[in-house]
Amino acid sequence: MSLVIQFLIGLLFGCGLVIAGMSNPAKVQNFLDLAGSFDPSLAFVMGGGVLVTFVGYRFVLKQKQPIFDTKFHLPTETSIDPPVVVGPALFGIGWGLVGFCPGPAFTALGTGSTSAFLFVAAMLAGMVAARFYASQST
């Protein structure tokens, strides 16, 4: 049953991405184009996400345990190392260049977009490479 509920939550998230226009790379690129066809509407989408997360975390973390697990899995590492800086930098560069981030890219697969398929393939290859690199360095 929990798998069905998690699927429905993901489906709701995907619908929100489509309604907000996040699966359209042009919307993202226009948000980042301050000197050209700037579209500030994405700031409201991000602000809404931050607000819901801010409130949600405070509510959820007051519970003894999550609904679908036995404990909360929160980060314990507090140091800032190269992967913590390089990873988000690469994410931001990719996001700015192609207008996709992972969630909307998967959502855009449903449209049959060639660029979405190429992005997801490259993203998965990058994840495999990063995992391989991490396993070699430890």
PDB file of C-alpha atoms in Angstrom:
ATOM      1  CA  MET A   1       0.000   0.000   0.000  1.00  0.00           C
ATOM      2  CA  SER A   2       2.805   2.431   0.822  1.00  0.00           C
ATOM      3  CA  LEU A   3       4.215   2.011  -2.693  1.00  0.00           C
ATOM      4  CA  VAL A   4       0.855   3.063  -4.168  1.00  0.00           C
ATOM      5  CA  ILE A   5       0.716   6.133  -1.920  1.00  0.00           C
ATOM      6  CA  GLN A   6       4.286   7.074  -2.813  1.00  0.00           C
ATOM      7  CA  PHE A   7       3.441   6.697  -6.514  1.00  0.00           C
ATOM      8  CA  LEU A   8       0.413   8.978  -6.081  1.00  0.00           C
ATOM      9  CA  ILE A   9       2.552  11.562  -4.290  1.00  0.00           C
ATOM     10  CA  GLY A  10       5.067  11.457  -7.160  1.00  0.00           C
ATOM     11  CA  LEU A  11       2.237  11.761  -9.669  1.00  0.00           C
ATOM     12  CA  LEU A  12       0.906  14.815  -7.832  1.00  0.00           C
ATOM     13  CA  PHE A  13       4.426  16.316  -7.869  1.00  0.00           C
ATOM     14  CA  GLY A  14       4.748  15.633 -11.610  1.00  0.00           C
ATOM     15  CA  CYS A  15       1.367  17.242 -12.299  1.00  0.00           C
ATOM     16  CA  GLY A  16       2.491  20.289 -10.328  1.00  0.00           C
ATOM     17  CA  LEU A  17       5.641  20.516 -12.443  1.00  0.00           C
ATOM     18  CA  VAL A  18       3.609  20.398 -15.651  1.00  0.00           C
ATOM     19  CA  ILE A  19       1.047  22.957 -14.433  1.00  0.00           C
ATOM     20  CA  ALA A  20       3.859  25.303 -13.321  1.00  0.00           C
ATOM     21  CA  GLY A  21       5.537  24.981 -16.718  1.00  0.00           C
ATOM     22  CA  MET A  22       8.702  23.483 -15.244  1.00  0.00           C
ATOM     23  CA  SER A  23       8.800  20.756 -17.900  1.00  0.00           C
ATOM     24  CA  ASN A  24       9.259  23.487 -20.533  1.00  0.00           C
ATOM     25  CA  PRO A  25      12.990  24.276 -20.830  1.00  0.00           C
ATOM     26  CA  ALA A  26      12.239  27.658 -22.418  1.00  0.00           C
ATOM     27  CA  LYS A  27      10.474  28.794 -19.231  1.00  0.00           C
ATOM     28  CA  VAL A  28      13.556  27.982 -17.168  1.00  0.00           C
ATOM     29  CA  GLN A  29      15.939  29.605 -19.635  1.00  0.00           C
ATOM     30  CA  ASN A  30      13.769  32.740 -19.801  1.00  0.00           C
ATOM     31  CA  PHE A  31      13.911  32.943 -16.001  1.00  0.00           C
ATOM     32  CA  LEU A  32      17.707  32.937 -16.196  1.00  0.00           C
ATOM     33  CA  ASP A  33      17.856  35.462 -19.078  1.00  0.00           C
ATOM     34  CA  LEU A  34      17.947  38.688 -17.060  1.00  0.00           C
ATOM     35  CA  ALA A  35      18.985  40.846 -20.015  1.00  0.00           C
ATOM     36  CA  GLY A  36      16.543  39.362 -22.548  1.00  0.00           C
ATOM     37  CA  SER A  37      13.137  37.759 -22.269  1.00  0.00           C
ATOM     38  CA  PHE A  38      13.150  37.491 -18.456  1.00  0.00           C
ATOM     39  CA  ASP A  39      10.180  35.557 -17.016  1.00  0.00           C
ATOM     40  CA  PRO A  40       9.958  35.963 -13.205  1.00  0.00           C
ATOM     41  CA  SER A  41       7.115  33.439 -12.774  1.00  0.00           C
ATOM     42  CA  LEU A  42       9.545  30.639 -11.953  1.00  0.00           C
ATOM     43  CA  ALA A  43      10.547  32.508  -8.792  1.00  0.00           C
ATOM     44  CA  PHE A  44       6.983  32.058  -7.522  1.00  0.00           C
ATOM     45  CA  VAL A  45       7.127  28.323  -8.251  1.00  0.00           C
ATOM     46  CA  MET A  46      10.421  28.008  -6.389  1.00  0.00           C
ATOM     47  CA  GLY A  47       9.186  30.210  -3.554  1.00  0.00           C
ATOM     48  CA  GLY A  48       6.091  28.058  -3.170  1.00  0.00           C
ATOM     49  CA  GLY A  49       8.253  24.935  -3.041  1.00  0.00           C
ATOM     50  CA  VAL A  50      10.542  26.446  -0.412  1.00  0.00           C
ATOM     51  CA  LEU A  51       7.567  27.565   1.699  1.00  0.00           C
ATOM     52  CA  VAL A  52       5.875  24.149   1.581  1.00  0.00           C
ATOM     53  CA  THR A  53       9.178  22.430   2.426  1.00  0.00           C
ATOM     54  CA  PHE A  54       9.904  24.849   5.290  1.00  0.00           C
ATOM     55  CA  VAL A  55       6.503  24.258   6.883  1.00  0.00           C
ATOM     56  CA  GLY A  56       6.416  20.548   6.025  1.00  0.00           C
ATOM     57  CA  TYR A  57       9.766  19.738   7.603  1.00  0.00           C
ATOM     58  CA  ARG A  58       8.769  21.390  10.856  1.00  0.00           C
ATOM     59  CA  PHE A  59       5.557  19.382  10.963  1.00  0.00           C
ATOM     60  CA  VAL A  60       6.995  16.040   9.846  1.00  0.00           C
ATOM     61  CA  LEU A  61      10.101  16.091  12.040  1.00  0.00           C
ATOM     62  CA  LYS A  62       7.923  16.457  15.148  1.00  0.00           C
ATOM     63  CA  GLN A  63       6.650  12.921  14.501  1.00  0.00           C
ATOM     64  CA  LYS A  64       8.374   9.948  16.151  1.00  0.00           C
ATOM     65  CA  GLN A  65       9.036   8.285  12.810  1.00  0.00           C
ATOM     66  CA  PRO A  66       8.083   8.679   9.149  1.00  0.00           C
ATOM     67  CA  ILE A  67       4.948   6.969   7.862  1.00  0.00           C
ATOM     68  CA  PHE A  68       6.754   4.727   5.354  1.00  0.00           C
ATOM     69  CA  ASP A  69       9.968   3.934   7.262  1.00  0.00           C
ATOM     70  CA  THR A  70      11.241   3.177  10.753  1.00  0.00           C
ATOM     71  CA  LYS A  71      13.433   6.266  11.102  1.00  0.00           C
ATOM     72  CA  PHE A  72      14.248   9.594   9.470  1.00  0.00           C
ATOM     73  CA  HIS A  73      17.323   9.591   7.225  1.00  0.00           C
ATOM     74  CA  LEU A  74      18.764  13.072   7.650  1.00  0.00           C
ATOM     75  CA  PRO A  75      22.246  14.223   6.627  1.00  0.00           C
ATOM     76  CA  THR A  76      24.865  14.006   9.337  1.00  0.00           C
ATOM     77  CA  GLU A  77      27.860  15.464   7.489  1.00  0.00           C
ATOM     78  CA  THR A  78      28.382  19.182   8.104  1.00  0.00           C
ATOM     79  CA  SER A  79      31.704  19.868   6.381  1.00  0.00           C
ATOM     80  CA  ILE A  80      31.925  21.539   2.995  1.00  0.00           C
ATOM     81  CA  ASP A  81      34.143  19.513   0.671  1.00  0.00           C
ATOM     82  CA  PRO A  82      34.726  19.682  -3.112  1.00  0.00           C
ATOM     83  CA  PRO A  83      31.787  17.411  -4.061  1.00  0.00           C
ATOM     84  CA  VAL A  84      29.428  19.658  -2.078  1.00  0.00           C
ATOM     85  CA  VAL A  85      30.569  22.648  -4.140  1.00  0.00           C
ATOM     86  CA  VAL A  86      31.229  21.031  -7.536  1.00  0.00           C
ATOM     87  CA  GLY A  87      28.001  18.997  -7.650  1.00  0.00           C
ATOM     88  CA  PRO A  88      25.619  21.961  -7.292  1.00  0.00           C
ATOM     89  CA  ALA A  89      27.791  24.038  -9.640  1.00  0.00           C
ATOM     90  CA  LEU A  90      27.507  21.384 -12.354  1.00  0.00           C
ATOM     91  CA  PHE A  91      23.779  21.105 -11.658  1.00  0.00           C
ATOM     92  CA  GLY A  92      23.350  24.868 -12.065  1.00  0.00           C
ATOM     93  CA  ILE A  93      25.393  24.995 -15.255  1.00  0.00           C
ATOM     94  CA  GLY A  94      23.403  22.127 -16.772  1.00  0.00           C
ATOM     95  CA  TRP A  95      20.119  23.646 -15.641  1.00  0.00           C
ATOM     96  CA  GLY A  96      21.008  26.988 -17.205  1.00  0.00           C
ATOM     97  CA  LEU A  97      22.246  25.499 -20.475  1.00  0.00           C
ATOM     98  CA  VAL A  98      19.398  23.103 -21.224  1.00  0.00           C
ATOM     99  CA  GLY A  99      16.562  24.281 -18.968  1.00  0.00           C
ATOM    100  CA  PHE A 100      15.946  20.926 -17.283  1.00  0.00           C
ATOM    101  CA  CYS A 101      16.484  19.672 -13.792  1.00  0.00           C
ATOM    102  CA  PRO A 102      15.836  16.016 -12.893  1.00  0.00           C
ATOM    103  CA  GLY A 103      12.163  16.102 -11.881  1.00  0.00           C
ATOM    104  CA  PRO A 104      10.905  18.145 -14.832  1.00  0.00           C
ATOM    105  CA  ALA A 105      13.158  16.192 -17.197  1.00  0.00           C
ATOM    106  CA  PHE A 106      11.444  12.932 -16.221  1.00  0.00           C
ATOM    107  CA  THR A 107       8.086  14.664 -16.553  1.00  0.00           C
ATOM    108  CA  ALA A 108       9.041  15.914 -20.031  1.00  0.00           C
ATOM    109  CA  LEU A 109       9.796  12.336 -21.128  1.00  0.00           C
ATOM    110  CA  GLY A 110       6.017  11.942 -21.383  1.00  0.00           C
ATOM    111  CA  THR A 111       5.935  14.538 -24.146  1.00  0.00           C
ATOM    112  CA  GLY A 112       8.322  12.507 -26.308  1.00  0.00           C
ATOM    113  CA  SER A 113      10.819  15.375 -26.348  1.00  0.00           C
ATOM    114  CA  THR A 114      14.150  14.307 -27.841  1.00  0.00           C
ATOM    115  CA  SER A 115      15.991  16.832 -25.693  1.00  0.00           C
ATOM    116  CA  ALA A 116      14.385  15.362 -22.556  1.00  0.00           C
ATOM    117  CA  PHE A 117      15.499  11.856 -23.530  1.00  0.00           C
ATOM    118  CA  LEU A 118      19.041  13.091 -24.236  1.00  0.00           C
ATOM    119  CA  PHE A 119      19.143  14.992 -20.954  1.00  0.00           C
ATOM    120  CA  VAL A 120      17.909  12.023 -18.896  1.00  0.00           C
ATOM    121  CA  ALA A 121      20.404   9.688 -20.608  1.00  0.00           C
ATOM    122  CA  ALA A 122      23.261  12.120 -19.902  1.00  0.00           C
ATOM    123  CA  MET A 123      22.064  12.632 -16.335  1.00  0.00           C
ATOM    124  CA  LEU A 124      21.940   8.877 -15.677  1.00  0.00           C
ATOM    125  CA  ALA A 125      25.409   8.459 -17.197  1.00  0.00           C
ATOM    126  CA  GLY A 126      26.665  11.231 -14.920  1.00  0.00           C
ATOM    127  CA  MET A 127      25.122   9.522 -11.890  1.00  0.00           C
ATOM    128  CA  VAL A 128      26.831   6.244 -12.776  1.00  0.00           C
ATOM    129  CA  ALA A 129      30.150   8.053 -13.307  1.00  0.00           C
ATOM    130  CA  ALA A 130      29.822   9.914  -9.991  1.00  0.00           C
ATOM    131  CA  ARG A 131      29.008   6.707  -8.131  1.00  0.00           C
ATOM    132  CA  PHE A 132      31.999   4.988  -9.760  1.00  0.00           C
ATOM    133  CA  TYR A 133      34.266   7.916  -8.866  1.00  0.00           C
ATOM    134  CA  ALA A 134      33.019   7.890  -5.265  1.00  0.00           C
ATOM    135  CA  SER A 135      33.628   4.160  -4.938  1.00  0.00           C
ATOM    136  CA  GLN A 136      37.191   4.550  -6.279  1.00  0.00           C
ATOM    137  CA  SER A 137      38.101   7.417  -3.942  1.00  0.00           C
ATOM    138  CA  THR A 138      37.021   5.691  -0.718  1.00  0.00           C
TER     139      THR A 138
END
